[in-house]
Amino acid sequence: MTTLDAPRHDILDTTASSDNYLTHSRGFLSWALTLDHKRIGVMYLIAVLGSFLVGGIFALLLRTELLTPGRTFVDADTYNQFFTLHGAIMVFLVIIPSIPAALGNFVLPIMLGAKDVAFPRLNLFSFYLWVGGALFTLYSLAVGGFDTGWTFYTPYSTTTTTGGVVPVLIGVFILGFSSIFTGLNFIVTVHKLRPPGMIWFKMPLFLWAIYSTAIIQVLATPVLAITLCLLIVERTLNIGIFNPSMGGDPVLYQHFFWFYSHPAVYIMIVPAMGIISEIIAVHSHRHIFGYRFIAFSSIAIAMFSFIVWGHHMFISGQSGLMNTIFSLISFSVAIPSAVKTFNWTMTLYKGTISLTAPMMYGLSFLFLFTIGGLTGLHCATLNTDVHLHDTYFVVAHFHYVMMGSALIGMIGGLHHWWPKMTGRMYHEGTAITACIIIFIGFNLTFFTQFMLGSQGMPRRYYDYQPEFQIYHVISTIGAYTMAVGFVITAVCFAQSLMSGRRAPANPWGGRSLEWQCASPPPHDNFATTPTVGDCYNFTAVIWDEKQQGYIVDRTLDPDMPHSTGAKPGGHS
Amino acid sequence: MSQITAERDPHLHGGADADSGHAHSGEHAKYSFLAHHFDSPAQQFDSAKLGMWLFLATEVLFFGALFVGYAVLRSRFPEVFSYASHYLDTTMGGINTGVLIVSSLTMALGVYFAQRGRKLALIICLWLTMAGAAGFLVIKYFEYSHKIHAHLVWGPTFYIPPHNEFGNEEATALAHAPTPAPAAVGVPVHSAVAAVGPLGTAPMVDASVIKPASVGPTGLSAAAVDHRLAGGGDIIPYEMPSAHLEDPNMPPNTHLFFSIYYAMTGLHGIHVVVGMFVIGMLIHRATRGDFGPNYYTPVDLVGLYWHIVDLVWIFLFPLFYLIH
Amino acid sequence: MSQPNQPSHATDVAAGHPLVGHLVGIKTLVTTASALLFLTIVTVIVRYIDIGEFNIWVAIGIAVIKAGLVATFFMHLKWDRPFNVLVFMGCSLFVILMMAFCVLDTSQYRATQYTGNATLVQETLDAHAPGAPITQKRTEINP
């Protein structure tokens, strides 16, 4: 049986260098019109990282402005545009598509053992929708920008004189449909393109997470789309549905908006949780603890996410009854989140932890998500939130979740699958250094904002009392520290692309299907539909000196038939 | 076949797997429509169906949010809805409901004929569906134009009296419209002028400016005309298009009814237009002979879309036109 | 959840059946359409019967029955995969959920809202139609 593995890996090595998805065809059009999910994923990744750079620059600009009370280098209106653009770009252009559309597109079909997503043309179409949405957002900058905040609350958004409101609404509308079609594609792929043997409970947890995310994308995003449509006609035709001076109801707008945007928070975080499930298991070489609990908690989060939106509206004029109901239900989201966190921690326990760069990001996630999640309980508590609402406490809370968890998870996933995507290794030491700098910078930036917020500093303010200045200065220093970390990461990746060592098929010791195909994967992923084993059983995954990577020695696998030397028990 | 990429049980290699691989390539040779990443027509069909149903789910939520808006506005202003509903023309709305149901039937029959491979019958059904969609839009156009000329619109314009824009031209157009002219049930209004013409030639009355009907749906029944001729009520002529402004019974903020009415029926109308576009593409492909018992997925999917458009209207009709 | 790769129905092309999917006969379709048209007439008629609060519920009930007919027969849901039924029912459930929460909220604060014309409405009336009889001034119900 061992002989069966050996020649196959020789074949892998030759295919890796000759024909893979990157070299399969050449020329601009072979990328622009590609139907290959891997190329679409890479195009998404480049687009998302580009937007991340722009959003990050706006973050640095607004942090710089906040160094001193009053004017530092821009006026108040420009500052309003800075934080609006930072929020809108980061939410709609970066975090929402980052993991599902970029990494998910690349990894999902391979992990599943499929040749492609169910609807490749639709997949490409949703990428171009993303591009269209981004262009509209850019166009809105050219015609005067917008200062509504990323939430576009009425009646301000229907009355502000900044000229870019309607274009950005159209842009976000289009981005919404990009997101819907991605989600739809993934649901159908997971349902219909699983190869024989890939039953639901053999799917890697990342797929469960992407699947849960896709449910939210399909069910929640249309509500955002229609809300933005109504906002556009409200602004252009003055139909008055959201306008109190016309008898309309601005709270209704907030209901609509948060019916999408609260689930959207889980569109951001759930895929990151899926990545962490992969990273923690693979890099501690230990079977994931509580597989089914993690899988079902993803679905549970997706479902709960639809019935808690009102906790964003505690001081909006929402009725007391609804405030109480929403506060109560909001606590329930803590349960599946905690289930996941405890299971990851238990996976680490007695695992053989490799402190690789992805694992460093995984551990950072655990730390930051715990803080972000627990401070969420402060905000869900009705009477506490009346004090904390719209202060920097909330800002810090959702940055711990959206940046410290979702984006850190995404960067971790990028490190995890980078060898698979590019066929190159990166310099581990540099990547780990960058991770530590980002981690320190992040906590400097946002932990101080918890203190600012609990002392009463409101969010989105241009000016502040002098006694807050020390916190703002620390926070700004943290932001620049993070920027340094990201620049180091970028340099690390660039160096990897140019002169990195060729990556083996399985550099980390993963067992799920994507690690069984070459790095980078061939054009069709799998020549024949593959069969699958337990993707978290690492007993059969052993280090191979010749390849400088891991291989699966089937003779060691207790689950597979024809095994001879099954080793019972975990890998301790 | 050199890209053996998955870990695989050895015994599968010689036996079942090789067979299935062969079978799949056979399927691809047999069915030209089968995409490379699907193994069988059934898998492709099931995927397409599930994808379409998910898309319909997004459509349901897309309209659903507007229905929520409707519910909130109606629960806040019940008097506005029961008052303003009577400005809508039940006859036209009812006919439109019928038109959509019949076009849904022809679409479903189209799927049937596609499944049976009867090309001509399929094309006829698709053209009939297209005709239904067009008829719906024509009727909707007349409804909209009446209301817009009478300033029964969204926003502040609702409260601005129009300056006699609704002249003879429109009246002529209405008289020659293929649709039955709305019957008039007069309600006494000060300074109203009786404008009674022969049935079907000059219905000099715009139903949309009529106050709440006191005698039920008269349609084009002779009884209504008799009632009218017998002086059973005064009629609002075109020259009084701002009648809603002169009505002391009009509750405040009535424009909100029309805001949500135009938002919902307008979005629905856009869907009808999109439906006509995709049905047109189907007709093109059906004429080319693309569909048959083996492959009719696009007909089926467009059918599903068209039925959901019908389904939305089934809710819109009673919620706007039939408020007691 | 259905298993992948398994043909949804028997494929008997020779007997006039499609390769995939289910054939719904003309008779069923015409009967469904007739029922829909009949219910349309019924719903128009009940509009004129005053049963107070129940009018809207009767109208919605009839619309739900009609929607069910369309989904079951025209859209082949009766013979379709259970998961497709779940998708349709599930998304309807989410709409109902959202509606319930929003209407519940509105009904709670209705008592503290203003009555009368909204400010911009009143301004428009004053400017363009000062003689219009609807000039109810803005008042607060529950000061």
Short mmCIF file of N, CA and C in Angstrom, two decimals, chain A residues 304-409:
data_model
loop_
_atom_site.label_atom_id
_atom_site.label_comp_id
_atom_site.label_asym_id
_atom_site.label_seq_id
_atom_site.Cartn_x
_atom_site.Cartn_y
_atom_site.Cartn_z
N PHE A 304 -29.60 32.71 14.59
CA PHE A 304 -29.78 33.74 15.63
C PHE A 304 -29.54 35.14 15.05
N SER A 305 -28.65 35.21 14.06
CA SER A 305 -28.26 36.53 13.59
C SER A 305 -29.45 37.31 13.04
N PHE A 306 -30.52 36.59 12.67
CA PHE A 306 -31.65 37.28 12.06
C PHE A 306 -32.62 37.86 13.09
N ILE A 307 -32.47 37.51 14.34
CA ILE A 307 -33.48 37.95 15.30
C ILE A 307 -32.88 38.81 16.40
N VAL A 308 -31.75 39.41 16.14
CA VAL A 308 -31.14 40.25 17.18
C VAL A 308 -30.85 41.67 16.69
N TRP A 309 -31.34 42.01 15.48
CA TRP A 309 -30.87 43.25 14.88
C TRP A 309 -31.18 44.49 15.72
N GLY A 310 -32.26 44.40 16.53
CA GLY A 310 -32.69 45.59 17.26
C GLY A 310 -31.71 46.08 18.30
N HIS A 311 -30.67 45.29 18.64
CA HIS A 311 -29.73 45.79 19.65
C HIS A 311 -28.86 46.92 19.11
N HIS A 312 -28.97 47.19 17.82
CA HIS A 312 -28.28 48.37 17.29
C HIS A 312 -29.12 49.63 17.48
N MET A 313 -30.36 49.44 17.95
CA MET A 313 -31.32 50.54 17.91
C MET A 313 -31.86 50.88 19.29
N PHE A 314 -31.09 50.55 20.35
CA PHE A 314 -31.63 50.73 21.69
C PHE A 314 -31.99 52.18 21.97
N ILE A 315 -31.25 53.12 21.41
CA ILE A 315 -31.61 54.51 21.71
C ILE A 315 -32.13 55.22 20.46
N SER A 316 -32.65 54.46 19.51
CA SER A 316 -33.13 55.08 18.29
C SER A 316 -34.57 55.55 18.40
N GLY A 317 -35.23 55.23 19.50
CA GLY A 317 -36.65 55.48 19.60
C GLY A 317 -37.43 54.20 19.46
N GLN A 318 -36.72 53.11 19.31
CA GLN A 318 -37.38 51.81 19.30
C GLN A 318 -38.12 51.62 20.64
N SER A 319 -39.24 50.92 20.58
CA SER A 319 -40.06 50.83 21.78
C SER A 319 -39.37 50.01 22.87
N GLY A 320 -39.79 50.27 24.09
CA GLY A 320 -39.20 49.59 25.24
C GLY A 320 -39.37 48.08 25.16
N LEU A 321 -40.54 47.65 24.69
CA LEU A 321 -40.80 46.22 24.59
C LEU A 321 -39.80 45.55 23.65
N MET A 322 -39.63 46.17 22.47
CA MET A 322 -38.72 45.57 21.51
C MET A 322 -37.28 45.62 22.02
N ASN A 323 -36.93 46.72 22.69
CA ASN A 323 -35.59 46.79 23.28
C ASN A 323 -35.34 45.60 24.19
N THR A 324 -36.33 45.31 25.04
CA THR A 324 -36.16 44.21 25.99
C THR A 324 -36.02 42.89 25.25
N ILE A 325 -36.91 42.68 24.26
CA ILE A 325 -36.87 41.41 23.53
C ILE A 325 -35.52 41.24 22.82
N PHE A 326 -35.10 42.29 22.15
CA PHE A 326 -33.86 42.18 21.38
C PHE A 326 -32.66 42.01 22.32
N SER A 327 -32.69 42.69 23.46
CA SER A 327 -31.59 42.54 24.41
C SER A 327 -31.49 41.09 24.87
N LEU A 328 -32.65 40.52 25.15
CA LEU A 328 -32.71 39.14 25.63
C LEU A 328 -32.15 38.18 24.58
N ILE A 329 -32.65 38.32 23.35
CA ILE A 329 -32.22 37.37 22.32
C ILE A 329 -30.74 37.55 22.01
N SER A 330 -30.26 38.80 22.12
CA SER A 330 -28.87 39.04 21.76
C SER A 330 -27.91 38.21 22.60
N PHE A 331 -28.28 38.02 23.86
CA PHE A 331 -27.40 37.22 24.72
C PHE A 331 -27.23 35.81 24.19
N SER A 332 -28.31 35.31 23.52
CA SER A 332 -28.26 33.92 23.09
C SER A 332 -27.17 33.68 22.05
N VAL A 333 -26.76 34.74 21.32
CA VAL A 333 -25.70 34.55 20.33
C VAL A 333 -24.39 34.18 21.01
N ALA A 334 -24.28 34.56 22.28
CA ALA A 334 -23.04 34.25 22.99
C ALA A 334 -22.84 32.75 23.12
N ILE A 335 -23.95 32.00 23.10
CA ILE A 335 -23.82 30.55 23.36
C ILE A 335 -23.05 29.85 22.23
N PRO A 336 -23.52 29.94 20.98
CA PRO A 336 -22.74 29.27 19.93
C PRO A 336 -21.33 29.83 19.79
N SER A 337 -21.16 31.12 20.03
CA SER A 337 -19.80 31.68 19.94
C SER A 337 -18.90 31.07 21.00
N ALA A 338 -19.44 30.94 22.20
CA ALA A 338 -18.64 30.36 23.28
C ALA A 338 -18.36 28.88 23.02
N VAL A 339 -19.36 28.19 22.44
CA VAL A 339 -19.14 26.78 22.10
C VAL A 339 -17.92 26.64 21.21
N LYS A 340 -17.85 27.52 20.23
CA LYS A 340 -16.71 27.45 19.32
C LYS A 340 -15.40 27.72 20.06
N THR A 341 -15.40 28.79 20.84
CA THR A 341 -14.15 29.18 21.51
C THR A 341 -13.64 28.07 22.42
N PHE A 342 -14.55 27.48 23.17
CA PHE A 342 -14.12 26.41 24.08
C PHE A 342 -13.61 25.21 23.29
N ASN A 343 -14.25 24.91 22.18
CA ASN A 343 -13.81 23.76 21.40
C ASN A 343 -12.44 24.00 20.79
N TRP A 344 -12.17 25.24 20.35
CA TRP A 344 -10.83 25.52 19.83
C TRP A 344 -9.79 25.37 20.93
N THR A 345 -10.14 25.89 22.10
CA THR A 345 -9.20 25.79 23.21
C THR A 345 -8.93 24.33 23.55
N MET A 346 -9.99 23.53 23.54
CA MET A 346 -9.82 22.12 23.84
C MET A 346 -9.01 21.41 22.76
N THR A 347 -9.10 21.89 21.53
CA THR A 347 -8.29 21.29 20.47
C THR A 347 -6.81 21.56 20.72
N LEU A 348 -6.52 22.77 21.20
CA LEU A 348 -5.13 23.11 21.49
C LEU A 348 -4.57 22.24 22.61
N TYR A 349 -5.43 21.91 23.55
CA TYR A 349 -5.00 21.21 24.76
C TYR A 349 -4.37 19.87 24.37
N LYS A 350 -3.14 19.67 24.76
CA LYS A 350 -2.38 18.46 24.48
C LYS A 350 -2.13 18.25 22.98
N GLY A 351 -2.31 19.30 22.21
CA GLY A 351 -1.96 19.18 20.80
C GLY A 351 -0.47 19.39 20.60
N THR A 352 0.04 18.98 19.42
CA THR A 352 1.44 19.23 19.08
C THR A 352 1.47 20.53 18.31
N ILE A 353 1.55 21.63 19.03
CA ILE A 353 1.35 22.93 18.40
C ILE A 353 2.60 23.36 17.63
N SER A 354 2.43 23.66 16.34
CA SER A 354 3.52 24.27 15.57
C SER A 354 3.24 25.76 15.54
N LEU A 355 4.19 26.55 16.04
CA LEU A 355 3.96 28.00 16.07
C LEU A 355 4.31 28.60 14.72
N THR A 356 3.56 28.21 13.73
CA THR A 356 3.73 28.77 12.39
C THR A 356 3.00 30.12 12.31
N ALA A 357 3.22 30.82 11.20
CA ALA A 357 2.55 32.11 11.06
C ALA A 357 1.03 31.97 11.08
N PRO A 358 0.42 31.02 10.35
CA PRO A 358 -1.04 30.90 10.47
C PRO A 358 -1.49 30.65 11.89
N MET A 359 -0.71 29.82 12.62
CA MET A 359 -1.10 29.51 14.00
C MET A 359 -1.00 30.75 14.88
N MET A 360 -0.01 31.61 14.61
CA MET A 360 0.09 32.84 15.38
C MET A 360 -1.16 33.69 15.18
N TYR A 361 -1.60 33.76 13.93
CA TYR A 361 -2.84 34.50 13.69
C TYR A 361 -4.02 33.81 14.35
N GLY A 362 -4.01 32.47 14.32
CA GLY A 362 -5.09 31.74 14.97
C GLY A 362 -5.16 32.04 16.46
N LEU A 363 -3.98 32.06 17.11
CA LEU A 363 -3.97 32.35 18.55
C LEU A 363 -4.38 33.81 18.81
N SER A 364 -3.92 34.71 17.92
CA SER A 364 -4.34 36.12 18.07
C SER A 364 -5.86 36.21 17.98
N PHE A 365 -6.41 35.46 17.04
CA PHE A 365 -7.88 35.46 16.88
C PHE A 365 -8.54 35.05 18.18
N LEU A 366 -8.07 33.94 18.76
CA LEU A 366 -8.70 33.45 19.99
C LEU A 366 -8.71 34.54 21.05
N PHE A 367 -7.58 35.21 21.19
CA PHE A 367 -7.44 36.24 22.21
C PHE A 367 -8.36 37.42 21.92
N LEU A 368 -8.29 37.90 20.66
CA LEU A 368 -9.03 39.12 20.32
C LEU A 368 -10.54 38.84 20.25
N PHE A 369 -10.90 37.66 19.74
CA PHE A 369 -12.32 37.37 19.63
C PHE A 369 -12.95 37.24 21.01
N THR A 370 -12.19 36.69 21.95
CA THR A 370 -12.74 36.58 23.30
C THR A 370 -13.05 37.97 23.85
N ILE A 371 -12.12 38.90 23.68
CA ILE A 371 -12.38 40.27 24.16
C ILE A 371 -13.56 40.88 23.39
N GLY A 372 -13.51 40.74 22.06
CA GLY A 372 -14.58 41.33 21.26
C GLY A 372 -15.93 40.73 21.59
N GLY A 373 -15.96 39.42 21.78
CA GLY A 373 -17.24 38.77 22.08
C GLY A 373 -17.77 39.14 23.44
N LEU A 374 -16.89 39.15 24.42
CA LEU A 374 -17.38 39.44 25.78
C LEU A 374 -17.81 40.89 25.92
N THR A 375 -17.10 41.82 25.26
CA THR A 375 -17.57 43.20 25.36
C THR A 375 -18.89 43.37 24.61
N GLY A 376 -19.18 42.44 23.70
CA GLY A 376 -20.50 42.47 23.05
C GLY A 376 -21.61 42.31 24.06
N LEU A 377 -21.34 41.56 25.12
CA LEU A 377 -22.38 41.39 26.13
C LEU A 377 -22.68 42.70 26.84
N HIS A 378 -21.65 43.53 27.03
CA HIS A 378 -21.90 44.85 27.62
C HIS A 378 -22.88 45.63 26.74
N CYS A 379 -22.63 45.52 25.44
CA CYS A 379 -23.46 46.31 24.52
C CYS A 379 -24.85 45.72 24.37
N ALA A 380 -24.98 44.40 24.60
CA ALA A 380 -26.30 43.80 24.48
C ALA A 380 -27.14 44.07 25.72
N THR A 381 -26.49 44.40 26.83
CA THR A 381 -27.24 44.69 28.06
C THR A 381 -27.91 46.05 27.90
N LEU A 382 -29.21 46.05 28.01
CA LEU A 382 -29.98 47.22 27.62
C LEU A 382 -29.54 48.49 28.34
N ASN A 383 -29.53 48.45 29.66
CA ASN A 383 -29.28 49.70 30.38
C ASN A 383 -27.81 50.11 30.30
N THR A 384 -26.89 49.13 30.23
CA THR A 384 -25.49 49.48 30.05
C THR A 384 -25.28 50.15 28.70
N ASP A 385 -25.99 49.61 27.70
CA ASP A 385 -25.78 50.12 26.36
C ASP A 385 -26.26 51.56 26.21
N VAL A 386 -27.26 51.94 27.02
CA VAL A 386 -27.72 53.32 26.92
C VAL A 386 -26.55 54.28 27.22
N HIS A 387 -25.69 53.86 28.14
CA HIS A 387 -24.50 54.66 28.41
C HIS A 387 -23.44 54.49 27.31
N LEU A 388 -23.26 53.24 26.86
CA LEU A 388 -22.14 52.97 25.95
C LEU A 388 -22.47 53.26 24.50
N HIS A 389 -23.75 53.35 24.18
CA HIS A 389 -24.12 53.47 22.77
C HIS A 389 -23.46 54.70 22.13
N ASP A 390 -22.96 54.48 20.90
CA ASP A 390 -22.34 55.56 20.14
C ASP A 390 -21.14 56.18 20.85
N THR A 391 -20.48 55.39 21.69
CA THR A 391 -19.22 55.86 22.23
C THR A 391 -18.10 55.02 21.62
N TYR A 392 -16.88 55.35 21.97
CA TYR A 392 -15.75 54.59 21.47
C TYR A 392 -15.73 53.17 22.00
N PHE A 393 -16.52 52.90 23.05
CA PHE A 393 -16.58 51.52 23.55
C PHE A 393 -17.14 50.61 22.45
N VAL A 394 -18.20 51.09 21.79
CA VAL A 394 -18.80 50.31 20.71
C VAL A 394 -17.82 50.19 19.55
N VAL A 395 -17.13 51.30 19.28
CA VAL A 395 -16.13 51.27 18.20
C VAL A 395 -15.08 50.19 18.48
N ALA A 396 -14.58 50.20 19.73
CA ALA A 396 -13.57 49.22 20.09
C ALA A 396 -14.14 47.81 20.01
N HIS A 397 -15.37 47.64 20.50
CA HIS A 397 -16.00 46.30 20.47
C HIS A 397 -16.06 45.76 19.05
N PHE A 398 -16.61 46.56 18.12
CA PHE A 398 -16.79 45.95 16.81
C PHE A 398 -15.49 45.90 16.02
N HIS A 399 -14.49 46.71 16.43
CA HIS A 399 -13.20 46.51 15.77
C HIS A 399 -12.52 45.24 16.26
N TYR A 400 -12.72 44.91 17.54
CA TYR A 400 -12.18 43.65 18.01
C TYR A 400 -12.81 42.48 17.26
N VAL A 401 -14.09 42.62 16.90
CA VAL A 401 -14.74 41.52 16.19
C VAL A 401 -14.45 41.59 14.69
N MET A 402 -14.64 42.78 14.12
CA MET A 402 -14.54 42.86 12.66
C MET A 402 -13.10 42.90 12.19
N MET A 403 -12.25 43.60 12.91
CA MET A 403 -10.86 43.61 12.49
C MET A 403 -10.06 42.55 13.23
N GLY A 404 -10.13 42.59 14.55
CA GLY A 404 -9.31 41.66 15.33
C GLY A 404 -9.68 40.22 15.11
N SER A 405 -10.94 39.97 14.73
CA SER A 405 -11.32 38.58 14.49
C SER A 405 -11.46 38.31 12.99
N ALA A 406 -12.38 39.03 12.32
CA ALA A 406 -12.65 38.70 10.93
C ALA A 406 -11.42 38.92 10.06
N LEU A 407 -10.80 40.09 10.18
CA LEU A 407 -9.66 40.37 9.30
C LEU A 407 -8.42 39.58 9.69
N ILE A 408 -8.20 39.44 11.01
CA ILE A 408 -7.06 38.64 11.45
C ILE A 408 -7.25 37.20 10.98
N GLY A 409 -8.49 36.71 11.07
CA GLY A 409 -8.78 35.37 10.56
C GLY A 409 -8.50 35.28 9.08
#
